[in-house]
Coordinates of N, CA and C in Angstrom, one line a residue:
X1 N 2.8 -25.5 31.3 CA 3.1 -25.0 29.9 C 3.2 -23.5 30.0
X2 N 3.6 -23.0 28.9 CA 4.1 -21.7 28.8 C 3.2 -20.4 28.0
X3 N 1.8 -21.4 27.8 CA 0.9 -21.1 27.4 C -0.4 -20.5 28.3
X4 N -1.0 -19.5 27.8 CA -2.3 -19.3 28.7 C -3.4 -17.4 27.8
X5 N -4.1 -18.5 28.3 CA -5.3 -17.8 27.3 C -5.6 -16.1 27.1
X6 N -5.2 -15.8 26.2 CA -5.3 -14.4 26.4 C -6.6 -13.6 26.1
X7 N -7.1 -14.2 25.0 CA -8.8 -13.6 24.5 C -9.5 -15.0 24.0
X8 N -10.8 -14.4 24.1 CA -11.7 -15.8 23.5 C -12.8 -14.7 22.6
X9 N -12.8 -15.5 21.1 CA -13.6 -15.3 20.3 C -15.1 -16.1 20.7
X10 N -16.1 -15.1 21.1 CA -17.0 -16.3 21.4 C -17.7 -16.3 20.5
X11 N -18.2 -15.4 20.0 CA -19.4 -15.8 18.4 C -19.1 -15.1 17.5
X12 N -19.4 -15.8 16.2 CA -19.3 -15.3 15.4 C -20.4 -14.9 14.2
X13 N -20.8 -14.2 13.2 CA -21.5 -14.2 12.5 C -21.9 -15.3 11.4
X14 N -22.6 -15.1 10.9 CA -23.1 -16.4 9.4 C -21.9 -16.4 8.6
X15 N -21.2 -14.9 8.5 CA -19.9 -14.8 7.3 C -18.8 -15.0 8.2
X16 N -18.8 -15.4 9.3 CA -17.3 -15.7 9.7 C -16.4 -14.2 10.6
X17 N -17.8 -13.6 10.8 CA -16.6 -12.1 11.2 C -16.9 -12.6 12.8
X18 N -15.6 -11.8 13.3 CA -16.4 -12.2 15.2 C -17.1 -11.0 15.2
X19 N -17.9 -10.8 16.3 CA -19.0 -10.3 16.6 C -18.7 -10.3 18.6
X20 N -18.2 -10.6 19.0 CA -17.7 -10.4 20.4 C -16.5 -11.1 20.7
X21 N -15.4 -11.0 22.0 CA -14.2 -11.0 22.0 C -14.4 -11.3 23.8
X22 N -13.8 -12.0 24.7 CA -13.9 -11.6 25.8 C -12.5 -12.3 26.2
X23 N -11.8 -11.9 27.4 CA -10.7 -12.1 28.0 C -11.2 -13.3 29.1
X24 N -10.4 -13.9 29.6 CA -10.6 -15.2 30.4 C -11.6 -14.9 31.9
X25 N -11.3 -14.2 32.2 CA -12.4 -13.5 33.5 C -13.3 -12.7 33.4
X26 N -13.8 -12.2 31.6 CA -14.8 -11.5 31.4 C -14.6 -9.8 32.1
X27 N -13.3 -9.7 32.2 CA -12.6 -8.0 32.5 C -13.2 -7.2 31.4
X28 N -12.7 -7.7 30.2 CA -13.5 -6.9 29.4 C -13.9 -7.6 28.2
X29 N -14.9 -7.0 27.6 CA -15.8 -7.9 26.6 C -15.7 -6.7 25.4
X30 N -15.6 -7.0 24.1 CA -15.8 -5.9 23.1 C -16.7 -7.0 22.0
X31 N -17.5 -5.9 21.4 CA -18.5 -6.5 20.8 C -18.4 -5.1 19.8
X32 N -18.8 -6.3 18.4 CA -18.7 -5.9 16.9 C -20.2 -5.6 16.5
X33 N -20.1 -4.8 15.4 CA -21.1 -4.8 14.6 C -20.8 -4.9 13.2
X34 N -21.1 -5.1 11.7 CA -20.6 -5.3 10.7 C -21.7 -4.6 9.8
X35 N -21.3 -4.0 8.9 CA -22.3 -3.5 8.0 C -21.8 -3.2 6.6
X36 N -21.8 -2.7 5.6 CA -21.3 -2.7 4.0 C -21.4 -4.0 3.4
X37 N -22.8 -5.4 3.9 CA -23.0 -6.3 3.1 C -22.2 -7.3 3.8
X38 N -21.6 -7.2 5.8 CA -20.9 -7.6 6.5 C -19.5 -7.9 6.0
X39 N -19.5 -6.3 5.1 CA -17.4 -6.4 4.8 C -16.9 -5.9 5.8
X40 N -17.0 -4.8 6.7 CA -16.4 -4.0 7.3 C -17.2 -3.6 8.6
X41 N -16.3 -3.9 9.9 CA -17.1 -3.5 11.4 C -17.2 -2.0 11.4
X42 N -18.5 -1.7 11.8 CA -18.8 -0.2 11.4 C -18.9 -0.2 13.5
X43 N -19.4 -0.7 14.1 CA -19.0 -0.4 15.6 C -18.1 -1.1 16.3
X44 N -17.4 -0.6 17.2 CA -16.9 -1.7 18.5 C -17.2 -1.3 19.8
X45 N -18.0 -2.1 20.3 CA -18.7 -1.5 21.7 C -17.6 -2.2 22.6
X46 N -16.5 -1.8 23.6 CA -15.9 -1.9 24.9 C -17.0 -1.6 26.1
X47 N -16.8 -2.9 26.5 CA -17.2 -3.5 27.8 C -19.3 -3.7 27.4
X48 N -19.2 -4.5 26.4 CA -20.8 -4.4 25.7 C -20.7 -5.8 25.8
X49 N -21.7 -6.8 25.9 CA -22.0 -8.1 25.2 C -22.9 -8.0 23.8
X50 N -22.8 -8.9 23.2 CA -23.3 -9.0 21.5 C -25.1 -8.7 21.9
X51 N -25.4 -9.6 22.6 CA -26.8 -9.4 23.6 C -27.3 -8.0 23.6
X52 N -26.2 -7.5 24.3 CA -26.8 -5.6 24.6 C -26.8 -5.0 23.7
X53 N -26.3 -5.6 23.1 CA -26.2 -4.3 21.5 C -27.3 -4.5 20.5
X54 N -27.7 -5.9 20.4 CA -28.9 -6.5 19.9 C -29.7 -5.7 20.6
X55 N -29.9 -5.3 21.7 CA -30.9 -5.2 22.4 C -30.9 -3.4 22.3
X56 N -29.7 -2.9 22.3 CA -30.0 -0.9 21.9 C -30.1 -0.9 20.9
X57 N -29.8 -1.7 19.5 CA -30.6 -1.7 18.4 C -32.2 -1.7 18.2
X58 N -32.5 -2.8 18.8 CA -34.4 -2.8 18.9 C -35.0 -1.9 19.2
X59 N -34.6 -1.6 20.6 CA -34.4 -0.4 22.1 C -34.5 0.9 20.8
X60 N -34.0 1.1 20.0 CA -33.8 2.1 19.2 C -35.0 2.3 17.8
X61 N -35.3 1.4 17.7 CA -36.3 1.1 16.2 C -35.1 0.6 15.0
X62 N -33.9 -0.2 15.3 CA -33.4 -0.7 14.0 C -33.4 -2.4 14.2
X63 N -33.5 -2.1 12.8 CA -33.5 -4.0 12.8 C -31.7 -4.4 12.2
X64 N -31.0 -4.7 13.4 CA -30.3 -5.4 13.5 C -29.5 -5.9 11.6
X65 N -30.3 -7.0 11.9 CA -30.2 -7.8 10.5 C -29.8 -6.6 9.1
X66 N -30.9 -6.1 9.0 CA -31.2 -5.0 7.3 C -29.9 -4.4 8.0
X67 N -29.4 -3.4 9.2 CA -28.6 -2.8 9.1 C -27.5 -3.5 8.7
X68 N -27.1 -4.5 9.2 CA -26.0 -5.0 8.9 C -26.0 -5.7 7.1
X69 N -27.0 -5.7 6.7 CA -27.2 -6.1 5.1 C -26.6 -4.5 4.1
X70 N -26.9 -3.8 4.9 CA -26.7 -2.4 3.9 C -25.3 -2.1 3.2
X71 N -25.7 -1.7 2.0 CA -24.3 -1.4 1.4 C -23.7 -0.3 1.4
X72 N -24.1 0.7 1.9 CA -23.7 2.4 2.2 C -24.6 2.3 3.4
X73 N -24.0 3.4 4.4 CA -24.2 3.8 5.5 C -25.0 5.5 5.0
X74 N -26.1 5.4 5.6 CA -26.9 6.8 5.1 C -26.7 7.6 6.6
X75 N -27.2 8.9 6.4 CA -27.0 9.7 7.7 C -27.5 9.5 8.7
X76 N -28.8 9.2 8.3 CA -29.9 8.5 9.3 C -29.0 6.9 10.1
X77 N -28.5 6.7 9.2 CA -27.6 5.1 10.0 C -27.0 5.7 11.1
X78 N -25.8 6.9 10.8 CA -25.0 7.4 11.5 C -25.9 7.8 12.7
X79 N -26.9 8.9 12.2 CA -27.5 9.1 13.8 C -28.2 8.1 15.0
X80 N -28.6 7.1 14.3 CA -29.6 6.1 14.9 C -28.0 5.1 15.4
X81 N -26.6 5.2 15.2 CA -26.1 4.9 15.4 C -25.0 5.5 16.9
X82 N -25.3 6.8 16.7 CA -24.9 7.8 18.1 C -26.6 7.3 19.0
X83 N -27.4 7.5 18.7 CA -28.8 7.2 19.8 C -28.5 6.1 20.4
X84 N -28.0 4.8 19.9 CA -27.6 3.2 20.2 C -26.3 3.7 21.4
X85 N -25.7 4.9 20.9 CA -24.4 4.5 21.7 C -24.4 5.3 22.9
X86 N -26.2 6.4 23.2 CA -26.2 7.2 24.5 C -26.7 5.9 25.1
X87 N -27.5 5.1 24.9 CA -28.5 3.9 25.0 C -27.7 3.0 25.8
X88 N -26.4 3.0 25.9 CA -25.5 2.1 26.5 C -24.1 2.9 27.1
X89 N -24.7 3.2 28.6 CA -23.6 4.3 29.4 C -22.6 3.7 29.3
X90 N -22.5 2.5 30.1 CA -21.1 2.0 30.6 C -20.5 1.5 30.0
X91 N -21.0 1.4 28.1 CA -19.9 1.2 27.0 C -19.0 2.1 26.6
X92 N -17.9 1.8 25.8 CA -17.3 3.0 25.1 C -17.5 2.5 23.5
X93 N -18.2 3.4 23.1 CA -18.4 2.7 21.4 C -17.8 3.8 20.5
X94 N -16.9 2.9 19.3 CA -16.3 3.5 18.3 C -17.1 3.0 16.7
X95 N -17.7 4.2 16.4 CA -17.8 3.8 15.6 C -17.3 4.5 14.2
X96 N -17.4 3.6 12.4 CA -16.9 3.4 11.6 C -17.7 4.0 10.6
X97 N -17.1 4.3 9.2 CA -17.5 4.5 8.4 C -16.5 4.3 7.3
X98 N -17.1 4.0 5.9 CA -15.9 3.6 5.0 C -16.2 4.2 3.5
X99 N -15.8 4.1 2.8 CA -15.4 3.7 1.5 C -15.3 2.6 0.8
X100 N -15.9 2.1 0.5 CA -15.9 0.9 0.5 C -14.6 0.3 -0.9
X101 N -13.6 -0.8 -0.3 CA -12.9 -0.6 -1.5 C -11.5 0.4 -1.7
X102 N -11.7 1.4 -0.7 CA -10.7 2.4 -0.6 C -10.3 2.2 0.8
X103 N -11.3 3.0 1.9 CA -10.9 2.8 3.0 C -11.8 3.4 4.0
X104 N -11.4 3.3 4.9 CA -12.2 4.0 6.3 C -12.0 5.4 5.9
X105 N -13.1 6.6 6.1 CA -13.3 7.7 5.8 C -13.9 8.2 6.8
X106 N -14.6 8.0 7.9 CA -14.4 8.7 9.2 C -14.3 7.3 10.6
X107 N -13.9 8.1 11.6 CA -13.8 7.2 12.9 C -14.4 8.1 14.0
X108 N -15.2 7.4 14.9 CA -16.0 8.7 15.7 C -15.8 7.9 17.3
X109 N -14.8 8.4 17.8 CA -14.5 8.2 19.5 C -15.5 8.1 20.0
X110 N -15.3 7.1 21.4 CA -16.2 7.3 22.4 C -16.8 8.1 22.7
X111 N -15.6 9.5 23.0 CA -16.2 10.7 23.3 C -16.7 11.9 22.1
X112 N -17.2 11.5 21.2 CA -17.7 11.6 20.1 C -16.6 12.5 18.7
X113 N -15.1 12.3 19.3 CA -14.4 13.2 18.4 C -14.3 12.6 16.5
X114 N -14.8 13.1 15.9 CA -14.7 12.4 14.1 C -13.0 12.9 13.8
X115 N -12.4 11.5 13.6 CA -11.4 11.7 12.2 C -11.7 11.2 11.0
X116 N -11.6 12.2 10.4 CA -11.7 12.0 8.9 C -10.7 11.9 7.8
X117 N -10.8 10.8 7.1 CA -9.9 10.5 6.4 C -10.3 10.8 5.0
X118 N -9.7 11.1 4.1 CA -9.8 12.1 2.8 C -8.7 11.3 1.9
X119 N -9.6 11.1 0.7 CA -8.5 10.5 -0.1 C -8.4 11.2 -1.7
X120 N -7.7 11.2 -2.4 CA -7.6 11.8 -4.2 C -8.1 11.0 -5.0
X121 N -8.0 11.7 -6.2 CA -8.5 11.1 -7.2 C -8.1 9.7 -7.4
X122 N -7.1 9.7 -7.1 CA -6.2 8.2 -7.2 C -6.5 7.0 -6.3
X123 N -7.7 7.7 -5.3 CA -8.1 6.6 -4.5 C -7.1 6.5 -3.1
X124 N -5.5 7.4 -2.9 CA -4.9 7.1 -2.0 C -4.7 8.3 -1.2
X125 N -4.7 7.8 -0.1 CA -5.0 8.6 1.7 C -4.0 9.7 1.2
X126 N -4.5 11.0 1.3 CA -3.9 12.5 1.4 C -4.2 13.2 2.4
X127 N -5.4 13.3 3.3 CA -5.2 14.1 4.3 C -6.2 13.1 5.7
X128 N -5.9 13.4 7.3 CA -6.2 13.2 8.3 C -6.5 14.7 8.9
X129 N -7.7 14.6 9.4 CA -8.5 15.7 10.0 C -9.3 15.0 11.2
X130 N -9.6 15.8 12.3 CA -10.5 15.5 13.5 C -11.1 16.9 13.5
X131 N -12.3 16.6 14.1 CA -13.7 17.4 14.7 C -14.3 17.1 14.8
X132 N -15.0 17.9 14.0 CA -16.9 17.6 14.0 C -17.0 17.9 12.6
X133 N -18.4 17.9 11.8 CA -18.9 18.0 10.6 C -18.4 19.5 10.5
X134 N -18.8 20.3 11.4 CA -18.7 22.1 10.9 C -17.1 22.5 11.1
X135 N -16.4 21.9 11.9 CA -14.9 22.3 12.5 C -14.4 21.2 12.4
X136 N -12.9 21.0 11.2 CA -12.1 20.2 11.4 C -10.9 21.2 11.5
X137 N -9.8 19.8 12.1 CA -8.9 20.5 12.6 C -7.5 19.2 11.3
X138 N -6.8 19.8 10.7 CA -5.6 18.5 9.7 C -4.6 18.1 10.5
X139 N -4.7 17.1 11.4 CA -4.0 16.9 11.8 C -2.5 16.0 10.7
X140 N -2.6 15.4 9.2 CA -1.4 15.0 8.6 C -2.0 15.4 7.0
X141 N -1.6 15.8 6.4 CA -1.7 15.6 5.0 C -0.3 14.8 4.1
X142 N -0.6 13.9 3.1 CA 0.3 12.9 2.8 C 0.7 13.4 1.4
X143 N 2.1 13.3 1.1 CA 1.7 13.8 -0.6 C 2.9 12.8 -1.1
X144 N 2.4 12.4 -2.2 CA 2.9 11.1 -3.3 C 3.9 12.2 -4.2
X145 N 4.8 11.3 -4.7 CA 6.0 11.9 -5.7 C 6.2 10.8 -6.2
X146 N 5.9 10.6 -7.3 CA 6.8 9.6 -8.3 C 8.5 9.9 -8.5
X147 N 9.1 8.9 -8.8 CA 10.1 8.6 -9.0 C 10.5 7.7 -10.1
X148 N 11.7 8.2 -10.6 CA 12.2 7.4 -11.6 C 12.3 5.8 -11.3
X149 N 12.1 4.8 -11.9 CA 12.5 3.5 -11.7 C 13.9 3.3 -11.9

């Protein structure tokens, strides 16, 4: 057949999100984390099992569980979230942050670069920036124009 396996969802959470991904020879494995009340994956660890990440969570002082129950992400999450990701060399972890409702509001690369996403009153995406907290750089700003029907 003309068929052949390209990824395997291997577990999933209580709500149905996957939680790890692996390819047929285990080349590479990416593993989830979910948090906002498990609406939205706030990590993706490349080349992590679900196991190891449970395990730089503890490794860390967070409980797993509550984290993933929370409905805002506080700063302390964020940091205790970069500690999880020195905690684990040979991953590359991306992690998330959102809006909940609106949208993703920052993304923070492996190699720790933040884009930030910025939205208006209206709730819709106007500007993309990367840096850091003290230095951003815009890389698109979007602008809406109504139009006659």
């Amino acid at each position: 057949s003309g068929y052949y396996l390209n990824n395997s969802f291997d577990y999933y959470d209580l709500f149905g999100n996957v939680v790890q991904i692996s390819n047929p020879n285990n080349s590479l494995i990416k593993s989830y984390v979910w948090s906002y009340q498990y609406q939205y994956p706030v990590v993706e660890a490349i080349n992590c099992t679900r196991s190891q990440l449970e395990s730089a969570f503890t490794t860390n002082g967070v409980n797993l569980n509550d984290f993933e129950k929370r409905s805002l992400l506080s700063n302390e999450d964020i940091t205790n979230l970069l500690k999880i990701n020195s905690t684990l060399p040979s991953s590359l972890m991306k992690i998330y942050t959102y809006k909940p409702l609106i949208g993703a509001s920052t993304i923070t690369s492996p190699n720790g670069v933040i884009t930030f996403y910025d939205y208006d009153n209206l709730n819709r995406l106007y500007q993309i920036s990367y840096g850091n907290t003290t230095l951003k750089k815009n890389l698109k700003t979007l602008q809406y124009k109504l139009s006659n029907y």
